[in-house]
Amino acid sequence: MSFFEKFKNKKVIVSVGVFVIVSLGIGGWFYNKNKLNNDQMGEMENTVETYTIADDEKIFINGVIVPSKSEDFNPSSEGKISKLNVTNGKLIKEGDLLFTTKNESVLDEIDGLKDQLSELKKSNTANDPLINTEIKKLNAQISALDKKAYVNTYAPFEGKVYLNDKSENSDEQTSLLTLQSNEFYMKGQASEQDLPKLQIDDPVDVLVFSNDKKLTGRISFISDRPSTTPNDMSTGGQENLSHYDINIAFENQENLVNGFHVQASIKVHDKLTKIPTSAIIKKEKESYVFKDLNGILKKEVIQISSENAEFTVVSSGLDKNDIIIRYPDESMEEGAPVNTGNAPVSEEGTPKGDEVVPNAPKEGVEQ
């Protein structure tokens, strides 16, 4: 055999070997790919979709911190200030003297009666009974007028005094002074949509916009009459709705500033829970769902209030934020692991009203 024939035979053998190796490599690649896809498909088939029950709805009310009591004081139209007993910003107690007014016309009348009394006394040298009777009448009149000549005004409640200055460029009538109590509350308004959900003594969380302080309180008053002066902060694009005054009493009076704008959030507690009807398994007289309890299936018997093809209202057995299996399999057993994998997680949604009113001066942050 010649040299060229030997070389040709070796070349054929090498080519066949390369072909076999390449074929085996391609076959292995396809096998591994198909095996991986089958494993992934199997894992996806074993995953379950969960449903998170939404938290309680929250209602937001914007308002202002105001004193619980406020009263303006002025001397009578016929009187003038005789003595002012308070200074601007003074803290006073109930019953403290604010000011004294005098009535010039009454004083003039008293002076006239005193002149008459003096003349009668001079003329009554014989101690005439008729004149004595007239003298007694004049003394009684003078005594009654003395009580009207000088009038003291006292503080009806404890608080702080503010002296009001009349602007030189304004003819607007202002009061002499204003007394405001040291106790404050929040004055706000709720729309007709939210009003039925609120109750007296409901707990409230309050955010102070200017300093982000968190306060607590309770609803102390709910008006049943639409407000004639809508709060410009409370409309939130709801100009076509009626609004009702809501008062909120603070649990702590420290660091409250008159006029600060605030936002209250009230959680509406509802014992009824809405879940997908597909999540319910019914066997004989029992209805139940499977909860995802830290990755473990837990059977939970429920009481149904109402239902349709899409959703069911549950009256007991479930709580807010519970995670349940949306499409359970009757072969599932309590205590088995929950394989959610990359399966979608659905939620009931953000409760209505869980947003800051657009017209608020600053976005509220609920924590």
GROMACS .gro file of C-alpha atoms in nm:
model
  367
    1MET     CA    1   0.000   0.000   0.000
    2SER     CA    2   0.137   0.332  -0.101
    3PHE     CA    3   0.196   0.625   0.127
    4PHE     CA    4  -0.094   0.818  -0.024
    5GLU     CA    5  -0.340   0.532   0.030
    6LYS     CA    6  -0.242   0.505   0.400
    7PHE     CA    7  -0.288   0.881   0.445
    8LYS     CA    8  -0.630   0.870   0.278
    9ASN     CA    9  -0.752   0.591   0.508
   10LYS     CA   10  -0.639   0.781   0.820
   11LYS     CA   11  -0.821   1.095   0.702
   12VAL     CA   12  -1.145   0.902   0.664
   13ILE     CA   13  -1.114   0.753   1.014
   14VAL     CA   14  -1.053   1.097   1.169
   15SER     CA   15  -1.352   1.248   0.986
   16VAL     CA   16  -1.582   0.973   1.108
   17GLY     CA   17  -1.461   1.021   1.464
   18VAL     CA   18  -1.522   1.395   1.455
   19PHE     CA   19  -1.871   1.341   1.316
   20VAL     CA   20  -1.956   1.096   1.595
   21ILE     CA   21  -1.830   1.331   1.865
   22VAL     CA   22  -2.023   1.630   1.724
   23SER     CA   23  -2.339   1.422   1.691
   24LEU     CA   24  -2.314   1.305   2.048
   25GLY     CA   25  -2.263   1.665   2.168
   26ILE     CA   26  -2.567   1.797   1.978
   27GLY     CA   27  -2.779   1.509   2.098
   28GLY     CA   28  -2.677   1.571   2.458
   29TRP     CA   29  -2.756   1.939   2.426
   30PHE     CA   30  -3.107   1.870   2.296
   31TYR     CA   31  -3.161   1.611   2.569
   32ASN     CA   32  -3.056   1.846   2.848
   33LYS     CA   33  -3.266   2.128   2.704
   34ASN     CA   34  -3.577   1.913   2.679
   35LYS     CA   35  -3.517   1.776   3.030
   36LEU     CA   36  -3.483   2.133   3.169
   37ASN     CA   37  -3.799   2.248   2.995
   38ASN     CA   38  -3.990   1.946   3.122
   39ASP     CA   39  -3.867   2.010   3.476
   40GLN     CA   40  -3.971   2.376   3.453
   41MET     CA   41  -4.313   2.283   3.316
   42GLY     CA   42  -4.359   2.035   3.594
   43GLU     CA   43  -4.261   2.291   3.855
   44MET     CA   44  -4.503   2.549   3.707
   45GLU     CA   45  -4.781   2.292   3.709
   46ASN     CA   46  -4.719   2.237   4.080
   47THR     CA   47  -4.722   2.607   4.173
   48VAL     CA   48  -5.032   2.771   4.320
   49GLU     CA   49  -5.170   3.122   4.297
   50THR     CA   50  -5.241   3.301   4.624
   51TYR     CA   51  -5.481   3.581   4.716
   52THR     CA   52  -5.414   3.838   4.988
   53ILE     CA   53  -5.717   3.976   5.169
   54ALA     CA   54  -5.698   4.355   5.174
   55ASP     CA   55  -5.665   4.549   5.498
   56ASP     CA   56  -5.949   4.758   5.641
   57GLU     CA   57  -6.049   5.067   5.445
   58LYS     CA   58  -5.915   5.402   5.562
   59ILE     CA   59  -6.089   5.738   5.543
   60PHE     CA   60  -5.880   6.054   5.532
   61ILE     CA   61  -6.005   6.390   5.662
   62ASN     CA   62  -5.812   6.715   5.631
   63GLY     CA   63  -5.864   6.997   5.878
   64VAL     CA   64  -5.719   7.257   6.114
   65ILE     CA   65  -5.628   7.269   6.483
   66VAL     CA   66  -5.856   7.518   6.658
   67PRO     CA   67  -5.925   7.611   7.023
   68SER     CA   68  -6.219   7.432   7.183
   69LYS     CA   69  -6.353   7.767   7.310
   70SER     CA   70  -6.309   8.117   7.170
   71GLU     CA   71  -6.500   8.434   7.258
   72ASP     CA   72  -6.469   8.801   7.158
   73PHE     CA   73  -6.533   9.082   7.409
   74ASN     CA   74  -6.634   9.443   7.354
   75PRO     CA   75  -6.762   9.719   7.582
   76SER     CA   76  -7.126   9.811   7.527
   77SER     CA   77  -7.202  10.073   7.265
   78GLU     CA   78  -7.274  10.327   7.543
   79GLY     CA   79  -6.973  10.233   7.751
   80LYS     CA   80  -6.605  10.317   7.756
   81ILE     CA   81  -6.314  10.126   7.901
   82SER     CA   82  -6.247  10.243   8.252
   83LYS     CA   83  -5.980   9.987   8.333
   84LEU     CA   84  -5.817   9.704   8.137
   85ASN     CA   85  -5.702   9.430   8.372
   86VAL     CA   86  -5.521   9.202   8.124
   87THR     CA   87  -5.228   9.221   7.882
   88ASN     CA   88  -5.176   9.061   7.542
   89GLY     CA   89  -5.093   8.691   7.571
   90LYS     CA   90  -5.178   8.669   7.941
   91LEU     CA   91  -5.291   8.332   8.074
   92ILE     CA   92  -5.595   8.373   8.295
   93LYS     CA   93  -5.827   8.152   8.496
   94GLU     CA   94  -6.203   8.130   8.488
   95GLY     CA   95  -6.354   8.421   8.683
   96ASP     CA   96  -6.057   8.658   8.645
   97LEU     CA   97  -6.148   9.024   8.577
   98LEU     CA   98  -6.089   9.120   8.215
   99PHE     CA   99  -6.190   9.487   8.208
  100THR     CA  100  -6.425   9.747   8.357
  101THR     CA  101  -6.645   9.979   8.150
  102LYS     CA  102  -6.818  10.298   8.252
  103ASN     CA  103  -7.141  10.442   8.109
  104GLU     CA  104  -7.115  10.821   8.076
  105SER     CA  105  -7.488  10.873   8.025
  106VAL     CA  106  -7.569  10.677   8.341
  107LEU     CA  107  -7.308  10.877   8.534
  108ASP     CA  108  -7.466  11.199   8.410
  109GLU     CA  109  -7.807  11.074   8.522
  110ILE     CA  110  -7.667  10.987   8.863
  111ASP     CA  111  -7.519  11.336   8.895
  112GLY     CA  112  -7.862  11.487   8.816
  113LEU     CA  113  -8.034  11.274   9.078
  114LYS     CA  114  -7.770  11.364   9.334
  115ASP     CA  115  -7.836  11.734   9.271
  116GLN     CA  116  -8.208  11.676   9.329
  117LEU     CA  117  -8.132  11.483   9.644
  118SER     CA  118  -7.915  11.764   9.776
  119GLU     CA  119  -8.187  12.022   9.715
  120LEU     CA  120  -8.450  11.810   9.889
  121LYS     CA  121  -8.233  11.763  10.193
  122LYS     CA  122  -8.175  12.138  10.217
  123SER     CA  123  -8.546  12.207  10.196
  124ASN     CA  124  -8.647  11.942  10.448
  125THR     CA  125  -8.582  12.148  10.757
  126ALA     CA  126  -8.907  12.037  10.917
  127ASN     CA  127  -8.843  11.669  10.848
  128ASP     CA  128  -9.145  11.649  10.623
  129PRO     CA  129  -9.259  11.285  10.577
  130LEU     CA  130  -9.346  11.343  10.212
  131ILE     CA  131  -9.003  11.485  10.142
  132ASN     CA  132  -8.843  11.197  10.333
  133THR     CA  133  -9.030  10.951  10.109
  134GLU     CA  134  -8.904  11.132   9.800
  135ILE     CA  135  -8.549  11.126   9.934
  136LYS     CA  136  -8.571  10.747   9.980
  137LYS     CA  137  -8.688  10.707   9.619
  138LEU     CA  138  -8.397  10.914   9.490
  139ASN     CA  139  -8.147  10.713   9.693
  140ALA     CA  140  -8.291  10.388   9.553
  141GLN     CA  141  -8.263  10.518   9.197
  142ILE     CA  142  -7.906  10.628   9.250
  143SER     CA  143  -7.814  10.289   9.399
  144ALA     CA  144  -7.965  10.106   9.100
  145LEU     CA  145  -7.786  10.329   8.851
  146ASP     CA  146  -7.453  10.284   9.029
  147LYS     CA  147  -7.465   9.918   8.930
  148LYS     CA  148  -7.501  10.019   8.566
  149ALA     CA  149  -7.244  10.295   8.569
  150TYR     CA  150  -6.948  10.061   8.611
  151VAL     CA  151  -6.968   9.708   8.473
  152ASN     CA  152  -6.702   9.440   8.531
  153THR     CA  153  -6.647   9.169   8.268
  154TYR     CA  154  -6.503   8.838   8.391
  155ALA     CA  155  -6.348   8.545   8.203
  156PRO     CA  156  -6.605   8.268   8.144
  157PHE     CA  157  -6.331   8.004   8.102
  158GLU     CA  158  -5.958   7.951   8.140
  159GLY     CA  159  -5.739   8.051   7.848
  160LYS     CA  160  -5.513   8.308   7.685
  161VAL     CA  161  -5.601   8.671   7.613
  162TYR     CA  162  -5.532   8.835   7.276
  163LEU     CA  163  -5.572   9.213   7.246
  164ASN     CA  164  -5.702   9.312   6.902
  165ASP     CA  165  -5.569   9.625   6.728
  166LYS     CA  166  -5.788   9.800   6.475
  167SER     CA  167  -5.613   9.860   6.144
  168GLU     CA  168  -5.567  10.226   6.058
  169ASN     CA  169  -5.658  10.159   5.694
  170SER     CA  170  -5.970   9.961   5.769
  171ASP     CA  171  -6.314  10.054   5.895
  172GLU     CA  172  -6.381   9.695   5.996
  173GLN     CA  173  -6.512   9.667   6.349
  174THR     CA  174  -6.291   9.445   6.564
  175SER     CA  175  -6.338   9.327   6.919
  176LEU     CA  176  -6.142   9.471   7.209
  177LEU     CA  177  -5.998   9.131   7.299
  178THR     CA  178  -6.037   8.761   7.230
  179LEU     CA  179  -6.017   8.485   7.488
  180GLN     CA  180  -5.917   8.142   7.360
  181SER     CA  181  -5.905   7.824   7.564
  182ASN     CA  182  -5.583   7.630   7.618
  183GLU     CA  183  -5.748   7.312   7.491
  184PHE     CA  184  -5.755   7.240   7.117
  185TYR     CA  185  -5.932   7.002   6.880
  186MET     CA  186  -5.925   6.925   6.509
  187LYS     CA  187  -6.202   7.069   6.294
  188GLY     CA  188  -6.251   6.892   5.960
  189GLN     CA  189  -6.514   6.776   5.716
  190ALA     CA  190  -6.618   6.440   5.568
  191SER     CA  191  -6.799   6.385   5.240
  192GLU     CA  192  -7.144   6.230   5.217
  193GLN     CA  193  -6.977   5.910   5.087
  194ASP     CA  194  -6.768   5.866   5.403
  195LEU     CA  195  -7.014   6.001   5.662
  196PRO     CA  196  -7.213   5.674   5.711
  197LYS     CA  197  -6.888   5.487   5.788
  198LEU     CA  198  -6.791   5.712   6.080
  199GLN     CA  199  -6.900   5.682   6.443
  200ILE     CA  200  -6.852   5.884   6.759
  201ASP     CA  201  -6.544   5.768   6.956
  202ASP     CA  202  -6.376   5.607   6.654
  203PRO     CA  203  -5.995   5.611   6.709
  204VAL     CA  204  -5.804   5.846   6.480
  205ASP     CA  205  -5.441   5.893   6.375
  206VAL     CA  206  -5.349   6.254   6.294
  207LEU     CA  207  -5.056   6.382   6.087
  208VAL     CA  208  -4.937   6.744   6.134
  209PHE     CA  209  -4.829   6.863   5.789
  210SER     CA  210  -4.580   7.128   5.901
  211ASN     CA  211  -4.360   6.904   6.117
  212ASP     CA  212  -4.470   6.546   6.032
  213LYS     CA  213  -4.569   6.480   6.393
  214LYS     CA  214  -4.806   6.191   6.461
  215LEU     CA  215  -5.095   6.250   6.702
  216THR     CA  216  -5.384   6.037   6.821
  217GLY     CA  217  -5.742   6.119   6.903
  218ARG     CA  218  -6.106   6.019   6.874
  219ILE     CA  219  -6.410   6.148   6.687
  220SER     CA  220  -6.603   6.368   6.931
  221PHE     CA  221  -6.870   6.521   6.705
  222ILE     CA  222  -7.037   6.434   6.373
  223SER     CA  223  -7.277   6.687   6.225
  224ASP     CA  224  -7.593   6.569   6.052
  225ARG     CA  225  -7.631   6.900   5.865
  226PRO     CA  226  -7.432   6.985   5.551
  227SER     CA  227  -7.177   7.257   5.614
  228THR     CA  228  -7.252   7.596   5.460
  229THR     CA  229  -6.880   7.679   5.456
  230PRO     CA  230  -6.697   7.388   5.290
  231ASN     CA  231  -6.341   7.333   5.401
  232ASP     CA  232  -6.123   7.406   5.095
  233MET     CA  233  -5.888   7.125   5.202
  234SER     CA  234  -6.153   6.855   5.224
  235THR     CA  235  -6.314   6.861   4.881
  236GLY     CA  236  -6.040   6.667   4.702
  237GLY     CA  237  -6.214   6.709   4.369
  238GLN     CA  238  -6.553   6.622   4.520
  239GLU     CA  239  -6.718   6.961   4.477
  240ASN     CA  240  -7.051   6.801   4.386
  241LEU     CA  241  -7.078   6.621   4.721
  242SER     CA  242  -7.210   6.756   5.049
  243HIS     CA  243  -6.963   6.782   5.335
  244TYR     CA  244  -7.029   6.752   5.708
  245ASP     CA  245  -6.836   6.897   6.002
  246ILE     CA  246  -6.631   6.645   6.200
  247ASN     CA  247  -6.460   6.727   6.531
  248ILE     CA  248  -6.170   6.519   6.662
  249ALA     CA  249  -6.056   6.540   7.025
  250PHE     CA  250  -5.683   6.489   7.084
  251GLU     CA  251  -5.567   6.243   7.348
  252ASN     CA  252  -5.273   6.468   7.433
  253GLN     CA  253  -5.273   6.849   7.429
  254GLU     CA  254  -4.895   6.893   7.421
  255ASN     CA  255  -4.734   7.089   7.135
  256LEU     CA  256  -5.066   7.172   6.965
  257VAL     CA  257  -5.055   7.498   6.769
  258ASN     CA  258  -5.366   7.693   6.677
  259GLY     CA  259  -5.411   7.705   6.300
  260PHE     CA  260  -5.180   7.416   6.204
  261HIS     CA  261  -5.317   7.206   5.918
  262VAL     CA  262  -5.354   6.835   5.986
  263GLN     CA  263  -5.483   6.516   5.829
  264ALA     CA  264  -5.676   6.247   6.016
  265SER     CA  265  -5.696   5.883   5.907
  266ILE     CA  266  -5.973   5.659   6.039
  267LYS     CA  267  -5.967   5.283   5.986
  268VAL     CA  268  -6.311   5.143   5.903
  269HIS     CA  269  -6.342   4.804   6.068
  270ASP     CA  270  -6.556   4.558   5.875
  271LYS     CA  271  -6.613   4.205   6.004
  272LEU     CA  272  -6.713   4.089   5.655
  273THR     CA  273  -6.438   3.973   5.418
  274LYS     CA  274  -6.461   3.935   5.041
  275ILE     CA  275  -6.268   3.651   4.874
  276PRO     CA  276  -6.277   3.482   4.530
  277THR     CA  277  -6.542   3.212   4.511
  278SER     CA  278  -6.283   2.989   4.341
  279ALA     CA  279  -6.089   2.971   4.670
  280ILE     CA  280  -6.370   2.786   4.852
  281ILE     CA  281  -6.397   2.408   4.878
  282LYS     CA  282  -6.734   2.268   4.981
  283LYS     CA  283  -6.771   1.919   5.121
  284GLU     CA  284  -7.101   1.802   5.263
  285LYS     CA  285  -7.209   2.081   5.503
  286GLU     CA  286  -6.863   2.231   5.544
  287SER     CA  287  -6.704   2.518   5.351
  288TYR     CA  288  -6.334   2.587   5.389
  289VAL     CA  289  -6.028   2.746   5.230
  290PHE     CA  290  -5.657   2.677   5.249
  291LYS     CA  291  -5.442   2.950   5.403
  292ASP     CA  292  -5.075   3.001   5.331
  293LEU     CA  293  -4.938   3.009   5.685
  294ASN     CA  294  -4.565   3.077   5.655
  295GLY     CA  295  -4.538   2.844   5.356
  296ILE     CA  296  -4.753   2.567   5.506
  297LEU     CA  297  -5.111   2.485   5.406
  298LYS     CA  298  -5.368   2.538   5.681
  299LYS     CA  299  -5.732   2.443   5.644
  300GLU     CA  300  -5.972   2.714   5.764
  301VAL     CA  301  -6.347   2.656   5.797
  302ILE     CA  302  -6.549   2.965   5.700
  303GLN     CA  303  -6.902   3.099   5.734
  304ILE     CA  304  -7.051   3.237   5.413
  305SER     CA  305  -7.270   3.549   5.423
  306SER     CA  306  -7.338   3.585   5.051
  307GLU     CA  307  -7.185   3.467   4.727
  308ASN     CA  308  -7.190   3.485   4.349
  309ALA     CA  309  -6.990   3.327   4.071
  310GLU     CA  310  -6.696   3.565   4.119
  311PHE     CA  311  -6.678   3.668   4.485
  312THR     CA  312  -6.802   3.541   4.821
  313VAL     CA  313  -6.854   3.746   5.139
  314VAL     CA  314  -6.728   3.562   5.447
  315SER     CA  315  -6.857   3.652   5.795
  316SER     CA  316  -6.608   3.447   6.001
  317GLY     CA  317  -6.296   3.234   5.971
  318LEU     CA  318  -6.069   3.485   5.795
  319ASP     CA  319  -5.889   3.807   5.887
  320LYS     CA  320  -5.751   4.102   5.697
  321ASN     CA  321  -5.413   4.036   5.531
  322ASP     CA  322  -5.464   3.659   5.537
  323ILE     CA  323  -5.313   3.479   5.236
  324ILE     CA  324  -5.530   3.205   5.086
  325ILE     CA  325  -5.496   2.968   4.789
  326ARG     CA  326  -5.699   3.111   4.503
  327TYR     CA  327  -5.747   2.785   4.309
  328PRO     CA  328  -5.712   2.501   4.560
  329ASP     CA  329  -5.703   2.133   4.467
  330GLU     CA  330  -5.912   1.888   4.667
  331SER     CA  331  -5.603   1.669   4.689
  332MET     CA  332  -5.429   1.936   4.901
  333GLU     CA  333  -5.371   1.839   5.261
  334GLU     CA  334  -5.324   2.053   5.570
  335GLY     CA  335  -4.961   2.072   5.676
  336ALA     CA  336  -4.822   2.025   5.323
  337PRO     CA  337  -4.578   2.286   5.190
  338VAL     CA  338  -4.710   2.562   4.967
  339ASN     CA  339  -4.527   2.582   4.634
  340THR     CA  340  -4.596   2.931   4.503
  341GLY     CA  341  -4.282   2.943   4.285
  342ASN     CA  342  -4.327   3.229   4.042
  343ALA     CA  343  -4.703   3.200   4.045
  344PRO     CA  344  -4.889   3.533   4.049
  345VAL     CA  345  -5.005   3.677   4.378
  346SER     CA  346  -5.332   3.870   4.358
  347GLU     CA  347  -5.468   4.116   4.611
  348GLU     CA  348  -5.811   4.252   4.679
  349GLY     CA  349  -5.681   4.600   4.604
  350THR     CA  350  -5.614   4.926   4.779
  351PRO     CA  351  -5.913   5.028   4.993
  352LYS     CA  352  -6.114   5.321   4.868
  353GLY     CA  353  -6.004   5.648   5.026
  354ASP     CA  354  -5.650   5.526   5.098
  355GLU     CA  355  -5.495   5.835   4.947
  356VAL     CA  356  -5.410   6.188   5.044
  357VAL     CA  357  -5.664   6.446   4.936
  358PRO     CA  358  -5.518   6.620   4.628
  359ASN     CA  359  -5.579   6.969   4.768
  360ALA     CA  360  -5.384   6.901   5.086
  361PRO     CA  361  -5.084   7.131   5.129
  362LYS     CA  362  -4.852   6.837   5.173
  363GLU     CA  363  -4.877   6.468   5.103
  364GLY     CA  364  -4.967   6.268   5.412
  365VAL     CA  365  -4.771   5.958   5.491
  366GLU     CA  366  -4.955   5.681   5.671
  367GLN     CA  367  -4.730   5.454   5.868
   0.00000   0.00000   0.00000
